[in-house]
CSV table of C-alpha atoms in Angstrom, one decimal:
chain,number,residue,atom,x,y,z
A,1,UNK,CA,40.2,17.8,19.4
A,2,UNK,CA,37.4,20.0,17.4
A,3,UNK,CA,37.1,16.9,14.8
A,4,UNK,CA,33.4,17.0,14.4
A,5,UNK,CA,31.8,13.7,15.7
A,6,UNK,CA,29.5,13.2,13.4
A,7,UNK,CA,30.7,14.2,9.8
A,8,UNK,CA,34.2,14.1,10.4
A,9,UNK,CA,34.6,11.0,12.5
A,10,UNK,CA,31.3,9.2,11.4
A,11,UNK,CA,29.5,8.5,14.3
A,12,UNK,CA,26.0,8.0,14.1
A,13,UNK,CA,23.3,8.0,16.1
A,14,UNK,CA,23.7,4.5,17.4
A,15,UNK,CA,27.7,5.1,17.9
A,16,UNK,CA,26.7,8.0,20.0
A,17,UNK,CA,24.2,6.1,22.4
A,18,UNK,CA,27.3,3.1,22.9
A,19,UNK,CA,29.4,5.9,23.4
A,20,UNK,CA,27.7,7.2,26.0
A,21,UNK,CA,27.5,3.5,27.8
A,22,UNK,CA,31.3,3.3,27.3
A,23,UNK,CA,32.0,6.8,29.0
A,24,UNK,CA,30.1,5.9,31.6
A,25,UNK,CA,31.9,2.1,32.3
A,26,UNK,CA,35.7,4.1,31.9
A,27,UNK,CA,34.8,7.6,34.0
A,28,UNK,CA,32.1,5.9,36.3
A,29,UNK,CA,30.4,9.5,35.9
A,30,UNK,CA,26.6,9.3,33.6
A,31,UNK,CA,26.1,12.2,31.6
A,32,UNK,CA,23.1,12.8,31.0
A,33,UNK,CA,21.1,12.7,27.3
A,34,UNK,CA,20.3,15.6,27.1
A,35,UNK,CA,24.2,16.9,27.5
A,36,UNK,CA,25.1,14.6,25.1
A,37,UNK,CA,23.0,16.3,22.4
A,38,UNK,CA,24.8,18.8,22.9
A,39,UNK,CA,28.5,17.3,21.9
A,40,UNK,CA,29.7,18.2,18.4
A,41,UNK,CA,33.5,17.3,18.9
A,42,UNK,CA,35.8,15.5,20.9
A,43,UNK,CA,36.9,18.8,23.3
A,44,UNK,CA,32.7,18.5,23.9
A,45,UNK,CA,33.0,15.4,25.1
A,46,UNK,CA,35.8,16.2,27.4
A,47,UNK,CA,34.2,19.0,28.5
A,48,UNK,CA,30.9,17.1,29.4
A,49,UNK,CA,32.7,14.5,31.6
A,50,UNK,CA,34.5,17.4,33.4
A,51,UNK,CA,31.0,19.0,34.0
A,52,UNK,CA,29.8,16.3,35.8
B,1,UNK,CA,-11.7,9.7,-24.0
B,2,UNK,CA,-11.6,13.0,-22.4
B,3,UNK,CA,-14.6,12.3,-21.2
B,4,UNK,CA,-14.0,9.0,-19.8
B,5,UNK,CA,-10.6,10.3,-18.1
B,6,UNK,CA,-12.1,13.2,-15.8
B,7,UNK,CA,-14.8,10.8,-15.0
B,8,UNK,CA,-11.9,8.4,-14.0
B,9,UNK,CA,-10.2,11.2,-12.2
B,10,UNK,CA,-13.4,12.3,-10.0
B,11,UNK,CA,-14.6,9.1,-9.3
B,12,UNK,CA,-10.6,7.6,-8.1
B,13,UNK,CA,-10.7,11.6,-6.0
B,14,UNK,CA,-14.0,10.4,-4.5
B,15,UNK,CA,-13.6,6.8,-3.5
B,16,UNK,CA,-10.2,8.2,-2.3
B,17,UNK,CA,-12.5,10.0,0.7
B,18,UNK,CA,-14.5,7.5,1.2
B,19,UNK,CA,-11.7,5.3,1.3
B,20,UNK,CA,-10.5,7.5,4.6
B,21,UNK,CA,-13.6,8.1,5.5
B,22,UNK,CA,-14.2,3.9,6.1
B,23,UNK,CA,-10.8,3.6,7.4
B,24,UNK,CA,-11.4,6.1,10.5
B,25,UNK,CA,-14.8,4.3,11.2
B,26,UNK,CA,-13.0,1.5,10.9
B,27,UNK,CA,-10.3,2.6,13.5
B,28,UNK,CA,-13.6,3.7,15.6
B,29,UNK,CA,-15.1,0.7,15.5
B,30,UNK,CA,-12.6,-1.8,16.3
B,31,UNK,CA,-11.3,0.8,19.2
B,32,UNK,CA,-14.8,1.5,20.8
B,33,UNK,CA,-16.9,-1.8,20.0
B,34,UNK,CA,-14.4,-5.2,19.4
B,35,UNK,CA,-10.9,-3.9,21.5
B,36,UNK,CA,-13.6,-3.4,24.7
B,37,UNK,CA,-15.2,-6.8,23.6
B,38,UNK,CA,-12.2,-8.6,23.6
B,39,UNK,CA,-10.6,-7.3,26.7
B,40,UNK,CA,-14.3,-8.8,28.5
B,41,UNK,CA,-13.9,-12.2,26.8
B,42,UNK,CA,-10.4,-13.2,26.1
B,43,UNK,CA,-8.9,-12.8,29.5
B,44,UNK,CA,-5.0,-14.0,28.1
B,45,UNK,CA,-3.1,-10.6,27.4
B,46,UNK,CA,-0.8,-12.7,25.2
B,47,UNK,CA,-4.4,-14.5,23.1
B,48,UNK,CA,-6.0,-10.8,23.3
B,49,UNK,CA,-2.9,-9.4,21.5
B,50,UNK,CA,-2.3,-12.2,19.2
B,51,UNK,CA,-6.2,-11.9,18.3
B,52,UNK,CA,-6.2,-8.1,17.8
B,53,UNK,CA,-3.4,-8.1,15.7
B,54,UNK,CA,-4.9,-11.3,13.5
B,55,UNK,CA,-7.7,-9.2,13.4
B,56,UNK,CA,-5.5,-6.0,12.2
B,57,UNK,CA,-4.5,-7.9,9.6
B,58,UNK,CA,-7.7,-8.7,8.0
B,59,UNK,CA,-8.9,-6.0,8.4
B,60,UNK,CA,-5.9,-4.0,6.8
B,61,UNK,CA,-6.1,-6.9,4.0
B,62,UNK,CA,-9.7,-5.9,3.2
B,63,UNK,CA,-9.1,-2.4,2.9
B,64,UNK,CA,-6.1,-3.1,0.6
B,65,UNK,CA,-9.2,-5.1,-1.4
B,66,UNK,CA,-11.6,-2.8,-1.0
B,67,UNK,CA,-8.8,0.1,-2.9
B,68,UNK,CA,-8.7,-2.6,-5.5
B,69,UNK,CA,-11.6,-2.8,-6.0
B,70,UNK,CA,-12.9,0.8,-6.2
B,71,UNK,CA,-10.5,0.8,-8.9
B,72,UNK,CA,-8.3,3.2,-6.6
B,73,UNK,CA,-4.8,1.7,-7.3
B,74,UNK,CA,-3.6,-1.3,-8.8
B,75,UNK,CA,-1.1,-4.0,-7.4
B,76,UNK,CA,1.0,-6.2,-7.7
B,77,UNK,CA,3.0,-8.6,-5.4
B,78,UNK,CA,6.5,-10.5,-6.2
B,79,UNK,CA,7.9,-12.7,-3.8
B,80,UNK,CA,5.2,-13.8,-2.0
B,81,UNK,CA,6.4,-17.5,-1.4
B,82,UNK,CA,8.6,-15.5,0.7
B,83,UNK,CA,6.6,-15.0,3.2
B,84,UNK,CA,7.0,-17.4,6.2
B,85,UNK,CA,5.1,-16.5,9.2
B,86,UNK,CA,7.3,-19.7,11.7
B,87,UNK,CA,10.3,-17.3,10.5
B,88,UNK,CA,11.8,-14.4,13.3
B,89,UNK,CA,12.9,-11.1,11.3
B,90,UNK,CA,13.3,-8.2,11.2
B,91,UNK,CA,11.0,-7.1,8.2
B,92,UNK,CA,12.0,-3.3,6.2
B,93,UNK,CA,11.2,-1.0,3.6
B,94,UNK,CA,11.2,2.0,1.8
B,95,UNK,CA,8.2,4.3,2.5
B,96,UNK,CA,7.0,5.9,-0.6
B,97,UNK,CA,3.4,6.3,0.6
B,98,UNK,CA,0.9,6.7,3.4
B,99,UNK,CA,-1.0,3.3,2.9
B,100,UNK,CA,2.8,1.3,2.4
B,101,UNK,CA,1.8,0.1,6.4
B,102,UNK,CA,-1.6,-1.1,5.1
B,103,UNK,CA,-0.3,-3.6,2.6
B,104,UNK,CA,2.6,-4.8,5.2
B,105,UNK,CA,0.6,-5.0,8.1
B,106,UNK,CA,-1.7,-7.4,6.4
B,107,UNK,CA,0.7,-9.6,4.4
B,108,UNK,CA,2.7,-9.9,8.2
B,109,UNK,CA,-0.1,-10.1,10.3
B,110,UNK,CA,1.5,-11.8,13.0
B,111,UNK,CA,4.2,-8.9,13.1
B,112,UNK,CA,4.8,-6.5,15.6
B,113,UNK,CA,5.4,-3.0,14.1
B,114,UNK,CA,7.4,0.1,14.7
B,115,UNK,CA,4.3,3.5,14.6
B,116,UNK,CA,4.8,6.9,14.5
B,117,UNK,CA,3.8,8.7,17.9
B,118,UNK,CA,1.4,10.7,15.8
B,119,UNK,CA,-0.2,8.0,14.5
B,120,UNK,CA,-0.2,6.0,18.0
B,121,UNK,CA,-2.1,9.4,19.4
B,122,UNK,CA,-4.3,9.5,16.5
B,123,UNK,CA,-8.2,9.4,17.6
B,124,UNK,CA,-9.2,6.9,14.8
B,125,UNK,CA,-6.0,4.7,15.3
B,126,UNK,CA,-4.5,4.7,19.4
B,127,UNK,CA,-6.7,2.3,20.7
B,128,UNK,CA,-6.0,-0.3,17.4
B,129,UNK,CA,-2.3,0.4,18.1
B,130,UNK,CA,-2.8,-0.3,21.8
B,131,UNK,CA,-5.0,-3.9,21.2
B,132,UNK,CA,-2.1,-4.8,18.5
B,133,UNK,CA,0.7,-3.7,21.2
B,134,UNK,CA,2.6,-1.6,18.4
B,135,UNK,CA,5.5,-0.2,19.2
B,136,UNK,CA,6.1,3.4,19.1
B,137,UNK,CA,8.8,5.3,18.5
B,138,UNK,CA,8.3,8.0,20.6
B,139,UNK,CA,11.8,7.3,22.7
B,140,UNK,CA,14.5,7.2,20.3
B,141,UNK,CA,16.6,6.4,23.8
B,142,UNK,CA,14.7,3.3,23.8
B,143,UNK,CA,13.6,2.5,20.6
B,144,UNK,CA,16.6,0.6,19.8
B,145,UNK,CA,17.0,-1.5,22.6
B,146,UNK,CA,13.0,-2.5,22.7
B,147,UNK,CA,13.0,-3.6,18.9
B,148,UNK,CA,15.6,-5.8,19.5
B,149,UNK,CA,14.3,-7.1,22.5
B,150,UNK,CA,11.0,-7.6,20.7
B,151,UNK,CA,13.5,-9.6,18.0
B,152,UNK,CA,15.4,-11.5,20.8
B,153,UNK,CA,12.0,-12.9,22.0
B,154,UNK,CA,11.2,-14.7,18.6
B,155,UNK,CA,9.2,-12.0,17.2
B,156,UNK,CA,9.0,-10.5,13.5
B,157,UNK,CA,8.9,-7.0,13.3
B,158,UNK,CA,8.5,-4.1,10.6
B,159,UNK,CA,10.2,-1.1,10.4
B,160,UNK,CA,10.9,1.4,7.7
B,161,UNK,CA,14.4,2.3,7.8
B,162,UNK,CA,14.4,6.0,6.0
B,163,UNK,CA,12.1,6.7,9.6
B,164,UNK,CA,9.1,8.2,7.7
B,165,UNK,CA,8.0,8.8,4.0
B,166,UNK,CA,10.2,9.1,1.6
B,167,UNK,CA,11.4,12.5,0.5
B,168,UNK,CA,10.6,12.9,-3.0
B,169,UNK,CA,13.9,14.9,-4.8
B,170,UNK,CA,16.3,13.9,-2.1
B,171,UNK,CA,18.4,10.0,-2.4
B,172,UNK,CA,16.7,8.1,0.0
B,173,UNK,CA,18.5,7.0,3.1
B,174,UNK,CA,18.3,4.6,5.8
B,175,UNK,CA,19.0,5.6,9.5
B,176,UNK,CA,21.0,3.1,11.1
B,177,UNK,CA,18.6,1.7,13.8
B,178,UNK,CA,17.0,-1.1,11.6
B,179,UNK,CA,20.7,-2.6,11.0
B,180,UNK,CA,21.5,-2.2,14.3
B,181,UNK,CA,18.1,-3.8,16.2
B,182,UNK,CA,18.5,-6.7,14.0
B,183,UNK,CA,22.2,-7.6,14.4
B,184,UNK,CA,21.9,-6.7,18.1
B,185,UNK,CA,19.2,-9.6,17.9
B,186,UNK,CA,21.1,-11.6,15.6
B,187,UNK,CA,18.3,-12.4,13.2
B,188,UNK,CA,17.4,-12.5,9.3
B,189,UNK,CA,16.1,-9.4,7.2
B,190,UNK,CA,13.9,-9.3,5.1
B,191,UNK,CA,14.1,-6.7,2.4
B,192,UNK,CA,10.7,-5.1,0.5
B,193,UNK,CA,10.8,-2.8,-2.5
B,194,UNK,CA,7.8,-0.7,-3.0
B,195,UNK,CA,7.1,1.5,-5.8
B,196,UNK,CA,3.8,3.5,-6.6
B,197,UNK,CA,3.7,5.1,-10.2
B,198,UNK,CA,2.3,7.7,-10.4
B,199,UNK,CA,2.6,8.8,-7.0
B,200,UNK,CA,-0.2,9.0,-4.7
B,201,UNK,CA,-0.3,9.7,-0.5
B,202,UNK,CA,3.1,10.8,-0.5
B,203,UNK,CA,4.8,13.0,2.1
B,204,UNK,CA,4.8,16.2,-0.5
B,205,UNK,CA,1.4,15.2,-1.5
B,206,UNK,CA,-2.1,16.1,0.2
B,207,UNK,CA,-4.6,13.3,0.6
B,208,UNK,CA,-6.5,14.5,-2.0
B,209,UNK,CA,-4.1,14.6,-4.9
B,210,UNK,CA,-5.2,12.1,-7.2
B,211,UNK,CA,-2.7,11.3,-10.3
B,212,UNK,CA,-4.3,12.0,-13.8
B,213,UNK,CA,-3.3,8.2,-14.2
B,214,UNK,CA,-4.3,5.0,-11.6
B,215,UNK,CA,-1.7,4.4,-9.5
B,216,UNK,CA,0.3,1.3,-9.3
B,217,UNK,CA,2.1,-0.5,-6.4
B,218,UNK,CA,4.8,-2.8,-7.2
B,219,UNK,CA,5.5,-4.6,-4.4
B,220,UNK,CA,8.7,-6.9,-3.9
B,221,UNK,CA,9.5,-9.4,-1.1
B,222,UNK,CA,13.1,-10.4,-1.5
B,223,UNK,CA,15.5,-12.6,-0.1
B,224,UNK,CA,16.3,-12.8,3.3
B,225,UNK,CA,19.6,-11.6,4.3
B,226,UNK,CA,21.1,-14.2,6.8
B,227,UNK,CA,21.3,-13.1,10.4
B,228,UNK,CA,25.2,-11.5,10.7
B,229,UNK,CA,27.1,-12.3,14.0
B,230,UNK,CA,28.1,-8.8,15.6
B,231,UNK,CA,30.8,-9.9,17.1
B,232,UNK,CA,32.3,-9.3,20.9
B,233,UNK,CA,33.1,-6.3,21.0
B,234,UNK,CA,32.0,-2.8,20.1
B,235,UNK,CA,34.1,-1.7,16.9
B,236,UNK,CA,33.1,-5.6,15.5
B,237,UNK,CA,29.6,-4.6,16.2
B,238,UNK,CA,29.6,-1.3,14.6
B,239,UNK,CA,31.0,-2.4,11.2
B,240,UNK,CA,28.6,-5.7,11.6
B,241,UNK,CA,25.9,-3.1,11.5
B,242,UNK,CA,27.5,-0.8,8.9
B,243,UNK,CA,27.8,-3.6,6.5
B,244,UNK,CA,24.2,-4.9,7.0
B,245,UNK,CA,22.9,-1.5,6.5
B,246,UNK,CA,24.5,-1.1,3.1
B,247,UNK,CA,23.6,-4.6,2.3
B,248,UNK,CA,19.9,-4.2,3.1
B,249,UNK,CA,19.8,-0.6,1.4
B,250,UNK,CA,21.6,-2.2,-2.0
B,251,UNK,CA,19.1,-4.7,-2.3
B,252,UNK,CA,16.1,-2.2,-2.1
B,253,UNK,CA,17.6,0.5,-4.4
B,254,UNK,CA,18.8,-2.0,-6.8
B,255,UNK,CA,15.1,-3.8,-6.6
B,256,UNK,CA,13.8,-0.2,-7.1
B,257,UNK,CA,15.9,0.0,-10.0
B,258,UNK,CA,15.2,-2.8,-12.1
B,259,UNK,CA,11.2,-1.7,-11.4
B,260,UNK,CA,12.1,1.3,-12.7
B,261,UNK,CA,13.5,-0.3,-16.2
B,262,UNK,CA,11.0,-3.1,-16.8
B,263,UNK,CA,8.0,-0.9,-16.8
């Protein structure tokens, strides 16, 4: 859950932005950008959906 | 020979100002006198465009001769058979200096470009970005999805990968945009190797550093890498990308390499 996204589980940049699309199709909630910056691991990205 | 080496030295530091100096009048010129002139006569957006950036192009191609010629840098270019204006791709390479854009600009003129915002706010330069209908890459957000749009339409496009000069000290590295614009668009890439030795207009360098010796671009065009099929869905995509990225960044470093050992 606190695997980093980026240098643990090698997401990049571009990962991130289809990520972001993908959450968005599944929850049917947008979070925004500038939230998503934010996210370091995967209890952030949970945290962001719940947020919204 | 002491002698003859400062002289060298001050008159490469001086021609390097004036150099400058011509390019911002330059910018001036073309933004306050021809861009106003054309938007009058040519009343086509898509003629004006293709116009200014045939005009860029030139116009970048004789300040590239005019650097010759002051005896400023040397160059030379490999590969140029390679260069096939009919052809869509996505056109990358490293950065080592400021002028790298120059050279590319006018061997591609028909090419779109990716700008810094800086430079697409500079006085001397906005209004040539603006004619030419640059891209900038202000919005990362969008950066990605307008290249490859740009691509999709048929166009050619240049980009440099590492996202701004190269860091000397530091392995260079590619940011994983350029892959991903051009297998989003499904279309070729076409690799460029640069090298300047000794360095000159480099990130760490002011613009007034001039190298005890003239510097030299080696410039190399390589083959195109065949457009790579991304694939329906998203973890297909990503590696499509992955492996282009590597490819792409093997082929320069390598290029750079073998520079490196035949001088």
């Amino acid at each position: 859950m606190d695997a980093n996204l980026y240098e643990e589980l090698e997401i990049d940049s571009i990962d991130a932005v289809d990520l972001l699309v993908q959450l968005k199709e599944v929850t049917g909630q947008k979070i925004a950008p500038e939230t998503f910056k934010e996210v370091r691991s995967i209890r952030d990205v949970l945290n962001a959906i719940a947020v919204t | 020979m002491r002698l003859m080496k400062s002289l060298d030295h001050a008159w490469r530091l001086l021609a390097t100002a004036l150099g400058f100096t011509v390019f911002g009048i330059g910018g001036l010129i073309m933004g306050l006198l021809i861009f106003p002139l054309m938007f009058v006569f040519i009343g086509d957006v898509e003629l004006r465009k293709f116009t200014a950036r045939r005009l860029v192009g030139r116009a970048f191609g004789a300040f590239w001769r005019m650097m010759y010629i002051l005896r400023i840098l040397d160059y030379e270019i490999k590969g140029r058979e390679r260069i096939d204006p009919g052809r869509c791709q996505l056109i990358v390479a490293n950065h080592p200096t400021l002028i790298d854009v120059v050279l590319l600009i006018s061997l591609f003129p028909r090419a779109n470009c990716v700008i810094k915002k800086a430079v697409t706010e500079n006085i001397f330069m906005r209004s040539v970005v603006r004619a030419a209908d640059y891209i900038s890459n202000s919005a990362p957000e969008e950066l990605l999805e307008s290249c490859a749009a740009y691509l999709e339409a048929g166009g050619s496009l240049i980009l440099f990968p590492e996202g701004t000069r190269s860091q000397q000290g530091q392995g260079m590295n590619f940011k994983p945009g350029a892959a991903a614009a051009a297998a989003r668009a499904g279309v070729e890439v076409l690799p460029i190797a640069i090298e300047c030795k000794p360095l000159f207009l480099s990130k760490e360098l002011p613009w007034y550093y001039v190298p005890d010796e003239r510097p030299v671009f080696k410039v190399s065009i390589l083959t195109a890498i065949p457009a790579v099929d991304q694939g329906a869905d998203l973890s297909t995509a990503r590696q499509a990308r992955h492996e282009l990225n590597s490819m792409i960044f093997r082929r320069i470093c390598d290029e750079l390499t073998s520079m490196e050992f035949s001088d």
